[in-house]
Tab-separated table of C-alpha atoms in Angstrom:
chain	number	residue	atom	x	y	z
A	1	MET	CA	-122.857	-58.706	-169.983
A	2	LEU	CA	-119.861	-59.605	-172.114
A	3	PRO	CA	-120.032	-62.742	-174.254
A	4	TYR	CA	-117.932	-65.797	-173.497
A	5	ASP	CA	-117.258	-69.251	-174.869
A	6	SER	CA	-119.614	-71.512	-172.896
A	7	ARG	CA	-117.087	-74.360	-173.136
A	8	LEU	CA	-114.875	-72.417	-170.703
A	9	LYS	CA	-117.404	-72.483	-167.881
A	10	SER	CA	-116.469	-75.902	-166.494
A	11	ASN	CA	-112.756	-75.064	-166.690
A	12	SER	CA	-113.341	-71.824	-164.789
A	13	ARG	CA	-114.981	-73.815	-161.988
A	14	VAL	CA	-111.902	-76.040	-161.761
A	15	LEU	CA	-109.616	-72.991	-161.671
A	16	ARG	CA	-111.656	-71.457	-158.838
A	17	SER	CA	-111.001	-74.567	-156.761
A	18	LYS	CA	-107.249	-74.515	-157.519
A	19	MET	CA	-106.316	-70.879	-157.006
A	20	THR	CA	-102.701	-70.002	-156.255
A	21	ASP	CA	-101.723	-68.517	-152.888
A	22	ALA	CA	-101.507	-65.058	-154.480
A	23	GLU	CA	-104.931	-65.429	-156.110
A	24	GLN	CA	-106.459	-66.569	-152.818
A	25	LYS	CA	-104.937	-63.640	-150.953
A	26	LEU	CA	-106.187	-61.082	-153.474
A	27	TRP	CA	-109.616	-62.735	-153.648
A	28	HIS	CA	-109.906	-62.354	-149.875
A	29	ARG	CA	-109.558	-58.572	-150.395
A	30	LEU	CA	-111.777	-58.292	-153.480
A	31	ARG	CA	-114.748	-60.440	-152.513
A	32	ARG	CA	-117.904	-59.180	-150.829
A	33	LYS	CA	-117.636	-55.733	-152.440
A	34	GLN	CA	-114.828	-54.617	-150.106
A	35	ILE	CA	-113.245	-52.303	-152.702
A	36	ASN	CA	-115.421	-49.252	-153.484
A	37	GLY	CA	-118.503	-51.469	-153.250
A	38	TRP	CA	-117.560	-53.149	-156.550
A	39	GLN	CA	-118.516	-56.754	-157.271
A	40	PHE	CA	-115.575	-58.833	-158.488
A	41	TYR	CA	-115.737	-62.288	-160.029
A	42	ARG	CA	-112.890	-64.786	-159.965
A	43	GLN	CA	-111.799	-67.053	-162.809
A	44	LYS	CA	-114.403	-65.432	-165.067
A	45	PRO	CA	-114.826	-66.497	-168.705
A	46	LEU	CA	-114.678	-63.453	-171.009
A	47	GLY	CA	-114.708	-64.033	-174.731
A	48	ARG	CA	-112.265	-66.849	-175.435
A	49	TYR	CA	-110.303	-66.411	-172.196
A	50	ILE	CA	-110.691	-66.997	-168.476
A	51	VAL	CA	-109.474	-63.987	-166.502
A	52	ASP	CA	-108.306	-64.171	-162.898
A	53	PHE	CA	-110.565	-61.367	-161.620
A	54	TYR	CA	-113.201	-59.228	-163.329
A	55	CYS	CA	-115.236	-56.207	-162.246
A	56	ALA	CA	-117.982	-55.231	-164.705
A	57	ALA	CA	-118.737	-51.879	-163.037
A	58	ALA	CA	-115.109	-50.761	-163.386
A	59	GLN	CA	-114.564	-52.501	-166.762
A	60	LEU	CA	-111.486	-53.994	-165.105
A	61	VAL	CA	-109.580	-57.264	-165.386
A	62	ILE	CA	-106.866	-58.171	-162.876
A	63	GLU	CA	-104.351	-60.848	-163.811
A	64	ILE	CA	-101.931	-62.450	-161.349
A	65	ASP	CA	-98.871	-63.769	-163.158
A	66	GLY	CA	-96.568	-66.565	-162.073
A	67	SER	CA	-92.930	-66.861	-163.121
A	68	GLN	CA	-93.827	-68.559	-166.419
A	69	HIS	CA	-95.162	-65.203	-167.658
A	70	TYR	CA	-91.568	-63.941	-167.965
A	71	GLU	CA	-90.894	-66.451	-170.747
A	72	PRO	CA	-91.070	-64.956	-174.276
A	73	GLN	CA	-93.898	-67.197	-175.505
A	74	HIS	CA	-96.022	-66.335	-172.481
A	75	GLN	CA	-95.301	-62.626	-172.877
A	76	GLN	CA	-96.515	-62.754	-176.485
A	77	ALA	CA	-99.660	-64.656	-175.459
A	78	ASP	CA	-100.278	-62.135	-172.658
A	79	ARG	CA	-99.966	-59.232	-175.125
A	80	MET	CA	-102.479	-60.845	-177.472
A	81	ARG	CA	-104.841	-61.540	-174.588
A	82	ASP	CA	-104.538	-57.968	-173.272
A	83	GLU	CA	-105.221	-56.555	-176.751
A	84	TYR	CA	-108.292	-58.770	-177.111
A	85	LEU	CA	-109.635	-57.686	-173.712
A	86	ALA	CA	-108.891	-54.022	-174.484
A	87	GLY	CA	-110.932	-54.490	-177.664
A	88	LEU	CA	-113.864	-55.400	-175.408
A	89	GLY	CA	-113.388	-52.067	-173.622
A	90	LEU	CA	-111.649	-53.561	-170.581
A	91	ARG	CA	-108.624	-52.267	-168.722
A	92	VAL	CA	-106.154	-54.985	-167.733
A	93	LEU	CA	-103.933	-54.718	-164.661
A	94	ARG	CA	-101.179	-57.298	-164.253
A	95	PHE	CA	-99.348	-58.096	-161.045
A	96	ASP	CA	-96.919	-60.877	-160.322
A	97	ASN	CA	-97.380	-63.309	-157.452
A	98	ARG	CA	-94.663	-61.627	-155.412
A	99	GLN	CA	-96.345	-58.220	-155.596
A	100	VAL	CA	-99.620	-59.649	-154.333
A	101	LEU	CA	-98.017	-61.672	-151.559
A	102	LEU	CA	-95.661	-58.940	-150.315
A	103	GLU	CA	-97.243	-55.623	-151.347
A	104	MET	CA	-100.987	-56.187	-151.070
A	105	GLU	CA	-101.863	-52.620	-150.075
A	106	ALA	CA	-100.053	-51.213	-153.124
A	107	VAL	CA	-101.847	-53.707	-155.374
A	108	VAL	CA	-105.272	-52.851	-153.947
A	109	GLU	CA	-104.628	-49.108	-154.322
A	110	CYS	CA	-104.039	-49.514	-158.068
């Protein structure tokens, strides 16, 4: 199991109760081991971050990005976050809300 900052646990619970439409739609497809029998977790603390979705068996993180992620400061923060997660041996896939809402099958196939 990967380490995480225990102070993030309560915040991750709040985020699980306030998921975006895109996050809810993807979670509906990921939960209950529907994809290759893999167990996914939502709003999972990993290290100093909370990731949208995490699969330990696949060493995979899935992030769903809203429009704010196109702003330069968010792009820099996302790069730093992705590098940190890659340093933990994780692969990070990023999709924007629109992709999840309109192209779910393509997202799931990735």
